Structure formats: structure tokens, C-alpha cells
Short mmCIF file of C-alpha atoms in Angstrom, two decimals:
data_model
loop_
_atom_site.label_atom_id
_atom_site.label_comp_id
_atom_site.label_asym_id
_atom_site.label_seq_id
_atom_site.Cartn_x
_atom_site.Cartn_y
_atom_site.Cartn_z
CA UNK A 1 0.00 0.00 0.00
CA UNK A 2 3.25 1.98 -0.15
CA UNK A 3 2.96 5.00 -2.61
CA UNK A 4 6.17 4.63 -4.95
CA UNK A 5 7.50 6.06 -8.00
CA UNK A 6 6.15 3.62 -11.35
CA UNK A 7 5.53 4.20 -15.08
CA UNK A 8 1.72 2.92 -16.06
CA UNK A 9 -0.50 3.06 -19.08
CA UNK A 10 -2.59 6.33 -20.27
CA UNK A 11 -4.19 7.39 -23.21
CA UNK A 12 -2.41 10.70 -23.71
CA UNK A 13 -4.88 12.61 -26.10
CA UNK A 14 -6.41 9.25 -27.71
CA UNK A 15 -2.73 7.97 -27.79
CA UNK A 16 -1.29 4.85 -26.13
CA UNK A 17 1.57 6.26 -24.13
CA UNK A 18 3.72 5.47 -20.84
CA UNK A 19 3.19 8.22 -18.10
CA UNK A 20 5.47 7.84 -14.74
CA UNK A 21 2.78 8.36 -11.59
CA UNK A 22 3.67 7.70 -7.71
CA UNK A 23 1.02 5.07 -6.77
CA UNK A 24 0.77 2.39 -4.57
CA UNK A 25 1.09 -1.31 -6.12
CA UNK A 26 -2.08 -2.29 -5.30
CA UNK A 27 -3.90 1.64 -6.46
CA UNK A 28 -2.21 0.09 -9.80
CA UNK A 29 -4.16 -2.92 -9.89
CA UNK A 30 -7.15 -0.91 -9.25
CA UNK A 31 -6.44 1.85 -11.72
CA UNK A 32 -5.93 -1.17 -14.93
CA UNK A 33 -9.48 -2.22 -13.87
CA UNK A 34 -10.33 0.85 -15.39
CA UNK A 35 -9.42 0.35 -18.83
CA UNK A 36 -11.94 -1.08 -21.04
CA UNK A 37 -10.77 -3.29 -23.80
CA UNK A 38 -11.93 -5.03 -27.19
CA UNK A 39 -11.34 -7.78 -29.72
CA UNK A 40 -11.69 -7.28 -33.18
CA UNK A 41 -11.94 -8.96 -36.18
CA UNK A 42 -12.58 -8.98 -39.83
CA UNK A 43 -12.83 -12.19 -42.29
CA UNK A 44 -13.38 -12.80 -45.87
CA UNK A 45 -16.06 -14.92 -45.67
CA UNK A 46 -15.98 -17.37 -48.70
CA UNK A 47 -11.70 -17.45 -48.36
CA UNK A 48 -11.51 -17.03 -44.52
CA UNK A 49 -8.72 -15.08 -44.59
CA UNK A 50 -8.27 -12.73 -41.58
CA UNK A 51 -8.09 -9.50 -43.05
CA UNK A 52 -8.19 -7.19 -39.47
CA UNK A 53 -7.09 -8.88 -35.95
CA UNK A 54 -7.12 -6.45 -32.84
CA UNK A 55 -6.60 -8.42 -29.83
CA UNK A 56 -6.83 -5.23 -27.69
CA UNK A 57 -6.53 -1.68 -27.31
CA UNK A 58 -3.21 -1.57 -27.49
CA UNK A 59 -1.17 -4.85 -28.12
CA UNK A 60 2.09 -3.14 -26.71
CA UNK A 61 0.86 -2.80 -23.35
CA UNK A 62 -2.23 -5.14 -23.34
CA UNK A 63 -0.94 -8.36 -25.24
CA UNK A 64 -4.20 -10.33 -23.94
CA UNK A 65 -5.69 -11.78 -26.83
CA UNK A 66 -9.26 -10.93 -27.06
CA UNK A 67 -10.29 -12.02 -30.01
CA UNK A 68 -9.38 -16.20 -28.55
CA UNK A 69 -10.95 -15.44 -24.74
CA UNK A 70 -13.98 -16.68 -23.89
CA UNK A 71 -17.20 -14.45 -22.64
CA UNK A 72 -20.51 -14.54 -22.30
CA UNK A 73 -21.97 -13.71 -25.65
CA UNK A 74 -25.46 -12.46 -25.03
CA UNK A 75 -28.33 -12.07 -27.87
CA UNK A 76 -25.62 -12.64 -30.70
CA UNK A 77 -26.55 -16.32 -29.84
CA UNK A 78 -29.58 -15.81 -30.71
CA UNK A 79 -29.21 -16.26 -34.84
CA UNK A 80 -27.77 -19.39 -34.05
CA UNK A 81 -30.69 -20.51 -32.22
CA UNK A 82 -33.24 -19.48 -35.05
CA UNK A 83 -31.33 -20.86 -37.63
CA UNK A 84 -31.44 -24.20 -35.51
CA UNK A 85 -35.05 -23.91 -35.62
CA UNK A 86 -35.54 -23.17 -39.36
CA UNK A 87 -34.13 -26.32 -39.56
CA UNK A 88 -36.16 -28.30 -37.71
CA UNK A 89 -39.22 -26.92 -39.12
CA UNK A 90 -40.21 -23.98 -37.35
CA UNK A 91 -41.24 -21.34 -40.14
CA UNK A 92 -40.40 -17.73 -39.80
CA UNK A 93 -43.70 -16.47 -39.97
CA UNK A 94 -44.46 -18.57 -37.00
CA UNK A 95 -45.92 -16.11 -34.64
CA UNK A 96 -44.87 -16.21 -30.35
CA UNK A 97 -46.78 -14.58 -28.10
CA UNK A 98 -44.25 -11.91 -26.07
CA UNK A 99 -45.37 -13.16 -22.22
CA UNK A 100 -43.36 -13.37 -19.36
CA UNK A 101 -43.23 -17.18 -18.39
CA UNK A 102 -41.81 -19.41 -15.57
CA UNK A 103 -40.12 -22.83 -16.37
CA UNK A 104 -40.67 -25.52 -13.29
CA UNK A 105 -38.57 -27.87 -14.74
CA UNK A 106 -35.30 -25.49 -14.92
CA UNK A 107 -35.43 -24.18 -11.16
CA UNK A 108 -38.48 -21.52 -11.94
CA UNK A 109 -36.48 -19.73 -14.09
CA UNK A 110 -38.31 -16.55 -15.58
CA UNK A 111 -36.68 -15.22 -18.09
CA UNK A 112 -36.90 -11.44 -18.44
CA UNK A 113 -37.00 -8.99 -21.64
CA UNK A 114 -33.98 -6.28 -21.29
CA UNK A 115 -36.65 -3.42 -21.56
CA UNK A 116 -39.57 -4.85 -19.36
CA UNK A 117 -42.01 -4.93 -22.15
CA UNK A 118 -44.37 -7.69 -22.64
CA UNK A 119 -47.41 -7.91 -24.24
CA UNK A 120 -48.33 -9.13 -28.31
CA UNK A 121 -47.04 -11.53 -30.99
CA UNK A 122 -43.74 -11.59 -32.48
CA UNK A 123 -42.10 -13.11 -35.91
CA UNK A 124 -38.73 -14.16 -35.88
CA UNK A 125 -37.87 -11.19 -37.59
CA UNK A 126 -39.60 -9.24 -35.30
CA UNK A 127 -38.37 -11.01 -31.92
CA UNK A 128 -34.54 -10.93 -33.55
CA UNK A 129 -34.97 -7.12 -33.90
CA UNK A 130 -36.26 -6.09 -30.81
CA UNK A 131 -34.11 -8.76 -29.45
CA UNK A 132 -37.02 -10.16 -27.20
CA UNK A 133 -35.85 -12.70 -24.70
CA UNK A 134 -39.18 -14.49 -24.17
CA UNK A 135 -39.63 -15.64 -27.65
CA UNK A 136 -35.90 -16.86 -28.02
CA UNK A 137 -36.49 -19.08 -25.12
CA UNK A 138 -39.64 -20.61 -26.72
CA UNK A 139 -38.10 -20.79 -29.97
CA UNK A 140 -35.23 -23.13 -28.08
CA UNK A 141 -37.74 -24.98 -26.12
CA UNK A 142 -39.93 -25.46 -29.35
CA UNK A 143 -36.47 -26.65 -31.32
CA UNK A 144 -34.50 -28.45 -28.64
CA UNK A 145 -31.72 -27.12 -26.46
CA UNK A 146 -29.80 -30.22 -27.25
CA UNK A 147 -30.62 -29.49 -31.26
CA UNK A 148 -29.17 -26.05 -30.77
CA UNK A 149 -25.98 -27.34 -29.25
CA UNK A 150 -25.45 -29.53 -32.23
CA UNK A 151 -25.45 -26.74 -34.35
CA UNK A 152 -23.84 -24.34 -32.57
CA UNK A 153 -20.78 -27.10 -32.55
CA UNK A 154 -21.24 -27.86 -36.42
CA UNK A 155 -21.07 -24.19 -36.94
CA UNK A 156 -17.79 -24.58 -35.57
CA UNK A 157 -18.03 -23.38 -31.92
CA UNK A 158 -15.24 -25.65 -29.84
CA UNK A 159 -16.15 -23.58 -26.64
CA UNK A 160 -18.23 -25.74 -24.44
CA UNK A 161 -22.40 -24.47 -24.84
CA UNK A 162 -23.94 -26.05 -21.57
CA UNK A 163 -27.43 -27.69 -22.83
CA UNK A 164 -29.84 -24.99 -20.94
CA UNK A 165 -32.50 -22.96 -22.55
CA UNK A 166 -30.68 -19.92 -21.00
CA UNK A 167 -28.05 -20.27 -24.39
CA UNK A 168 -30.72 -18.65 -26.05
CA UNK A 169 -29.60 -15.86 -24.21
CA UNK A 170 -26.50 -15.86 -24.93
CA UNK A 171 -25.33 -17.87 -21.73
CA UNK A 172 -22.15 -19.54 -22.80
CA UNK A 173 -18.82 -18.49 -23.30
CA UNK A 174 -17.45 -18.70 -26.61
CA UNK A 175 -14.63 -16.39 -28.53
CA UNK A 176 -15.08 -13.78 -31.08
CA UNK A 177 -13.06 -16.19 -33.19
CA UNK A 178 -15.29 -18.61 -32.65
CA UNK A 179 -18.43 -16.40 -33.35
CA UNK A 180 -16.69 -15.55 -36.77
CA UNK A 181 -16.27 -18.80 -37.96
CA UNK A 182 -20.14 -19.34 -37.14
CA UNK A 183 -21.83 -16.50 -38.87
CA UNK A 184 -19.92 -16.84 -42.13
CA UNK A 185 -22.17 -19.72 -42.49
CA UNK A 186 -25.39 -16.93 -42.78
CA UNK A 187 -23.10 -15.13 -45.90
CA UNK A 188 -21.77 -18.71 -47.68
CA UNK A 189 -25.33 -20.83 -48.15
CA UNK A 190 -25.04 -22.44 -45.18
CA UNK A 191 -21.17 -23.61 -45.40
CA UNK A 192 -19.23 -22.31 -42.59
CA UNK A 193 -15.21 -21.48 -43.54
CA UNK A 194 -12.40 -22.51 -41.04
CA UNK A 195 -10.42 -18.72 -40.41
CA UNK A 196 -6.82 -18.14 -42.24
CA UNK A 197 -4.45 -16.33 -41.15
CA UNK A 198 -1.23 -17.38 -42.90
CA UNK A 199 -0.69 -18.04 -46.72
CA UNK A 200 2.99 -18.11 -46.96
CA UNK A 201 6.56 -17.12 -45.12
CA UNK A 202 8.87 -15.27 -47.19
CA UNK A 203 12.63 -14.59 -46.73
CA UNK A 204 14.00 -10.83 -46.49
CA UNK A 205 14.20 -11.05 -50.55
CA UNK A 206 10.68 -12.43 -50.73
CA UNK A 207 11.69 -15.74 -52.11
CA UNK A 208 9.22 -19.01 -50.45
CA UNK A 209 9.94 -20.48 -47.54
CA UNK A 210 6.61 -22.50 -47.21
CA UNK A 211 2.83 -21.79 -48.37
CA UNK A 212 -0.06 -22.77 -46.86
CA UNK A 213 -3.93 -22.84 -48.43
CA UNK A 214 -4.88 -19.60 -49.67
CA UNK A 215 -9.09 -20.73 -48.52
CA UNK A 216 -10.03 -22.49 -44.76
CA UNK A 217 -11.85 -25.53 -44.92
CA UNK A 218 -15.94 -25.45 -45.45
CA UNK A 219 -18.39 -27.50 -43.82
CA UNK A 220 -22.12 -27.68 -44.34
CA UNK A 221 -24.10 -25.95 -41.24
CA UNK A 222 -27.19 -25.01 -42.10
CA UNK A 223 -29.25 -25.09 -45.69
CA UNK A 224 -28.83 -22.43 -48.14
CA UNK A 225 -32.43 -21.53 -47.85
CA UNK A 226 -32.15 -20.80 -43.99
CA UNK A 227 -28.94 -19.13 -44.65
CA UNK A 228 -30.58 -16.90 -46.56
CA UNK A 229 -33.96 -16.38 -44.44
CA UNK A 230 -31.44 -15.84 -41.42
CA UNK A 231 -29.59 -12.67 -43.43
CA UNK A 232 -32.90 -11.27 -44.70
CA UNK A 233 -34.04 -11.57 -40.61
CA UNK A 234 -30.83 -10.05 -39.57
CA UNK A 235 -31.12 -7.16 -41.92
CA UNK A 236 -34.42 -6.03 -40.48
CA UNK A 237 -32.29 -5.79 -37.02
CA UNK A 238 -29.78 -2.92 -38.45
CA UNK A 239 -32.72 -1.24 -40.54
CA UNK A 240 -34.82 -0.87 -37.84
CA UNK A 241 -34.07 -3.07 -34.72
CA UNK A 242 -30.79 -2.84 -31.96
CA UNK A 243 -28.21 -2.20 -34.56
CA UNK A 244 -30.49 0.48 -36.43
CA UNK A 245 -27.44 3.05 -35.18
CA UNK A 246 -25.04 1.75 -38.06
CA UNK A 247 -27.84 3.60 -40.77
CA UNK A 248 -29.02 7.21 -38.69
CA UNK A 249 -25.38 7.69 -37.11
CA UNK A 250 -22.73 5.99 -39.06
CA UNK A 251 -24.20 6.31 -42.13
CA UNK A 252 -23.71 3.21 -43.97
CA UNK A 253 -26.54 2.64 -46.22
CA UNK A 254 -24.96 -0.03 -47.77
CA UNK A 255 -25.81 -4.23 -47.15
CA UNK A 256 -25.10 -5.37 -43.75
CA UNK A 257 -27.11 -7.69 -41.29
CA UNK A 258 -26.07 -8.54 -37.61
CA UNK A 259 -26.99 -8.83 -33.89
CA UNK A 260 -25.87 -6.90 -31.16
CA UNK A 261 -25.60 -8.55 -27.96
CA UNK A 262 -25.26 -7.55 -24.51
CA UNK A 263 -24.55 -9.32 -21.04
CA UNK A 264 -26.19 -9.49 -17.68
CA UNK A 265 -25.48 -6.18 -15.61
CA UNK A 266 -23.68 -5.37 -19.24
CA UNK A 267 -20.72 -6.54 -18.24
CA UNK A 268 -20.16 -7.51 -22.14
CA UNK A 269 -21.39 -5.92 -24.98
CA UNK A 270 -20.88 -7.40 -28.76
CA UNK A 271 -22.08 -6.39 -31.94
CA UNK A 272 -21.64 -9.34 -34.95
CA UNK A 273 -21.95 -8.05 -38.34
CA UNK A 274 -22.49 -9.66 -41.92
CA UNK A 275 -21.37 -7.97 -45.53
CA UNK A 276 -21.82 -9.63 -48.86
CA UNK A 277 -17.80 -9.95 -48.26
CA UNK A 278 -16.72 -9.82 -44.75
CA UNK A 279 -17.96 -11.11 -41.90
CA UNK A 280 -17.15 -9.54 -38.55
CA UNK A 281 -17.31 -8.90 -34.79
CA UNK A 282 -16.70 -6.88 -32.13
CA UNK A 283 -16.19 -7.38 -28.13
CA UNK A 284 -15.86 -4.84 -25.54
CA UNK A 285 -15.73 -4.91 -21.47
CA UNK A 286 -13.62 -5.03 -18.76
CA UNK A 287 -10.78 -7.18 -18.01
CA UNK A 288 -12.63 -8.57 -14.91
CA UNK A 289 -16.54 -9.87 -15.23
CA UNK A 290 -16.79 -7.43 -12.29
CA UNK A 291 -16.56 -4.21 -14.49
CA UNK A 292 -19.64 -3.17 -15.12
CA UNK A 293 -21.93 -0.53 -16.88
CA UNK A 294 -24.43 0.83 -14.40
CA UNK A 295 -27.34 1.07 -17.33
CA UNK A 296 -28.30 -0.23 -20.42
CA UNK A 297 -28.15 2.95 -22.07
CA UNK A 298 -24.26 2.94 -21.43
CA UNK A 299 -23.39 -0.27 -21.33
CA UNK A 300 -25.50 -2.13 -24.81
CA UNK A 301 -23.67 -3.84 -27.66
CA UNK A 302 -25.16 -1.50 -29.66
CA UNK A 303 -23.39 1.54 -27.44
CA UNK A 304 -19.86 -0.09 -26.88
CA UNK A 305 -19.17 -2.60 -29.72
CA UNK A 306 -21.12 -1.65 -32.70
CA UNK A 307 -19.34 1.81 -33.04
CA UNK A 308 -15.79 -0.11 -33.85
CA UNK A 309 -17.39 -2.55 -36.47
CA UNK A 310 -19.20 0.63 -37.51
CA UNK A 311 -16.14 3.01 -37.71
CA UNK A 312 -13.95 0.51 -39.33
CA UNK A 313 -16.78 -0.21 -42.70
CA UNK A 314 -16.96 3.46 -42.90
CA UNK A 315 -13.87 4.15 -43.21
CA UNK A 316 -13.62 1.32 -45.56
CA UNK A 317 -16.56 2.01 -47.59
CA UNK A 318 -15.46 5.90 -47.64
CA UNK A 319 -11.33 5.21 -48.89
CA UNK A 320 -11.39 5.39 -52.86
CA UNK A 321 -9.95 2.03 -52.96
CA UNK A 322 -12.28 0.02 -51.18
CA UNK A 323 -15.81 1.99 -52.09
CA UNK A 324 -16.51 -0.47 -54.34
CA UNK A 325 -17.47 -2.66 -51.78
CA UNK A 326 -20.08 -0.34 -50.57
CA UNK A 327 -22.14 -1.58 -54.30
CA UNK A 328 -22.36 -5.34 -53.20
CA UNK A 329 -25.72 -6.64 -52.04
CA UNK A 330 -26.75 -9.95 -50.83
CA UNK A 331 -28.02 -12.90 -52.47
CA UNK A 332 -31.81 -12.38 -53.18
CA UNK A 333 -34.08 -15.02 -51.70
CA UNK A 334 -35.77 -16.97 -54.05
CA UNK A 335 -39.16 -16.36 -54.77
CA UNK A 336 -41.05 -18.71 -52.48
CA UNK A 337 -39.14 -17.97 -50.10
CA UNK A 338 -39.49 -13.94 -50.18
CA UNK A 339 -43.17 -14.36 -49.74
#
């Protein structure tokens, strides 16, 4: 508890810097608690090469990868669970009623709605936007917890996802690496792509040492048709739903789906977004589960993640070399399935 002379992190105008403070050792400890930090990443979805990888804020003096820990991931679970259902039948224009409801057979466990609205019927487009708890839990209950699971691990989730309805949630812990590799199954018809970060070493006179596979590995997830039904859904969440933000403020009026996702007492806040090219994510909170926003206001995916994936596309879409991108659309659905 002894104050002494010691150099620390600080920001510095927006700049990573060293700054020499007289602290105690354990005022330090408490002062890095501070510091929120982030993961970041960007992948080519039909190649899987990693074409952005921030593993925090500042890799000099935070070289904790964030990007490969595990935490919890909140409602951008929830895709995975619909597109579980698709697949086992349940139609989109299947209408839940929005009620608060208590399950006996899990402990009387009643989960809640983030706002502490109730009241009418929801799609899945319309539950997905508003990210409504209640009807994600009967959509797993309806499907299958243990049907979920399997897809969540086909999707290519290694993280272990405990078989409880409270996954729809977003109750396990899984990395943002992990989330990557399962939503570029939404933007390849239902193939999910295995991440690649390496192509070749080179010598100081670029001659060969070794190459490696210039595309990751695909596996079958979902079906094309519910790969596409689970874009069009996600869609309607930036146009109008959680992620709506990326349009009004950011403005990126170009194709992009995605779910934002937030924690209990927002300890974690996500945002997982979809292009016609790149798929990627976002996670920001504190380097202990015990740093916490006070409110939902401050602490939401859509307040503390979303604005990196947000300022990195529109920066992207707004360099001359890259605007092209900004053009793309996604795949229309077919006809039968548009109505």
C-alpha cells in the first residue's frame, strides 16, 4: 500500500503512451481495472482469410488476446438458435406470443425482456430485432436445447455451450473467433469457412519459404435456404431493430445484417456483423466480469461494440480504394421464399 514512483498506461490525447505516476502497487491494480478493452476482427467470408485482428486496445501494453478469450456472448446467440429452428421446421412467420413465463422444470427460471415490455405476438424477424428474450427461449424450447448445441458445434463453436434454454440468451462463453467462424455460415449458403491467417513465409528477398492454403476448410451448417432467411431476418435488425445506429449515425446505407448482444449487468457488450464480403465482430468490457456498466443505455452492444465494427466499414466504404465494396448486395431469396 506503499505509494512509490512507477511508469503505467494512459491514453495521452487518444494515444497509447507510458506516463510515470507515484502510486501504490495495489492503487495500480485498481487503476488497470479501469481500462476497457476489445477484440476485433474482420474475415473474408468465402476465403476465410483474416483480413483485421485487434486483440486489444493496445497490443504493446495489453498483449491479452481478445479475439481467442472466452465471454458470455449475449443475444448474438440468438441467430444461431433461429437458424437451428428453421431447420427443424419452425417457419419464420411462425408467430410467439411476447409473455413473461416461468419454467418448473429449470429451477423456476423466468426469463426477463432487457426493456420490461411484454405484451403481443412476435415473428422471428420481429423477436430478432427487438431482441425479445421471451420468444428466443420458446423458440429453443420449441427446437430443442440439445438441437441447438449440435449446431452451434457444427457451426464450428469448440467452446463448451452447456445444454440450458438460458443459451438462447447468450449464456455460454465462446470467442469472437469462434463467433466468426459461425456467422460466415449466414453469408456462404449455409457452409461455414475454417479462419486463415497465414498463406505463406517469405525470406528478407521475398523468395518461399513454405505456403499454406490460400481458402479455410468449409463444412455444411445449415441449408442455403435458412442461410438466406437468417440474413434477410438479420437485416431487419440494423434497418430498424438494436443495430439500427449503423444507418441514422454511421451512415452506412450499404448491405449489412447482424446482432448486437449484450450481457447481464452489461458486463459484455458485442455487436456481430455480416457484408456480402466480410464477416465480422466486435467485443468490448472489462478485463474482470466485475466491471460493469451501471445502465443499459451505457453499457449495450449496440453503445460499446457496434461503433468499432461501424467506424472501421466506414472508413472502408469511404477510402477510394475500397468503395466499391459499398455496391455489393446480398443474395436475393428466391421467390417462395421472399413471400
Amino acid at each position: 500500500k506503499t505509494p512509490v514512483p512507477m511508469k503505467v498506461f494512459e491514453w495521452n490525447k487518444d494515444k497509447p503512451g507510458i506516463a510515470e505516476k507515484t502510486m501504490s502497487p495495489l492503487d495500480s491494480v485498481i487503476y488497470y481495472q479501469w481500462f476497457l478493452n476489445t477484440g476485433f476482427m474482420v474475415m473474408e467470408a468465402n476465403s476465410g482469410q483474416i483480413k483485421a485482428w485487434v486483440g486489444s486496445i493496445s497490443h504493446r501494453y495489453f498483449q491479452y488476446d481478445h479475439t481467442m478469450a472466452t465471454r458470455q456472448v449475449g443475444s448474438t446467440f440468438k441467430p444461431i438458435v433461429y437458424a437451428a429452428a428453421i431447420e427443424n421446421g419452425i417457419t419464420p412467420c411462425t408467430y410467439f406470443d411476447n409473455e413473461l413465463r416461468t419454467y418448473s422444470d429449470y429451477q423456476n427460471w423466468t426469463p426477463q425482456n432487457s426493456d420490461g415490455k411484454y405484451g403481443g405476438y412476435y415473428s422471428m424477424e420481429g423477436a430478432l430485432t427487438g431482441s425479445v428474450n421471451t420468444v428466443s427461449v420458446q423458440i429453443i424450447m420449441q427446437t430443442g436445447v440439445d438441437k441447438v448445441v449440435q449446431t452451434a458445434k457444427i457451426a464450428g463453436i469448440t467452446s463448451p455451450v452447456p445444454e440450458m434454454p438460458s443459451i438462447a440468451l447468450g449464456a455460454a462463453d465462446i470467442s469472437l473467433q469462434e463467433m466468426i467462424t459461425a456467422y460466415s455460415a449466414f453469408i456462404n449458403k449455409g457452409y461455414r469457412v475454417k479462419p486463415v491467417y497465414l498463406t505463406k513465409i517469405t525470406d528478407r528477398n521475398g523468395r518461399i519459404l513454405q505456403a499454406f492454403p490460400a481458402s479455410g476448410e468449409k463444412s455444411r451448417v445449415i441449408s442455403a435456404e435458412t442461410a438466406g432467411l437468417m440474413t434477410k431476418i438479420m437485416e431487419a435488425v440494423v434497418d430498424s431493430g438494436t443495430a439500427q445506429r449503423i444507418r441514422w449515425k454511421y451512415k452506412i446505407n450499404s448491405a449489412v445484417a447482424g446482432k448486437t448482444g449484450t450481457t447481464q449487468s452489461q458486463t459484455d457488450g458485442w455487436f456481430m456483423g455480416i457484408t456480402p464480403k466480410y464477416v465480422a465482430g466486435a467485443w468490448v468490457g472489462g478485463p474482470n466480469r466485475l466491471v460493469r456498466f451501471n445502465s443499459i443505455s451505457l453499457g449495450q452492444g449496440a453503445n460499446t461494440a457496434l461503433p468499432i465494427w461501424a467506424e472501421f466499414f466506414s472508413q472502408l466504404y469511404n477510402s477510394k480504394d475500397f468503395k466499391y465494396l459499398s455496391y455489393e448486395g446480398f443474395t436475393p431469396l428466391p421467390d417462395y421464399l421472399a413471400s
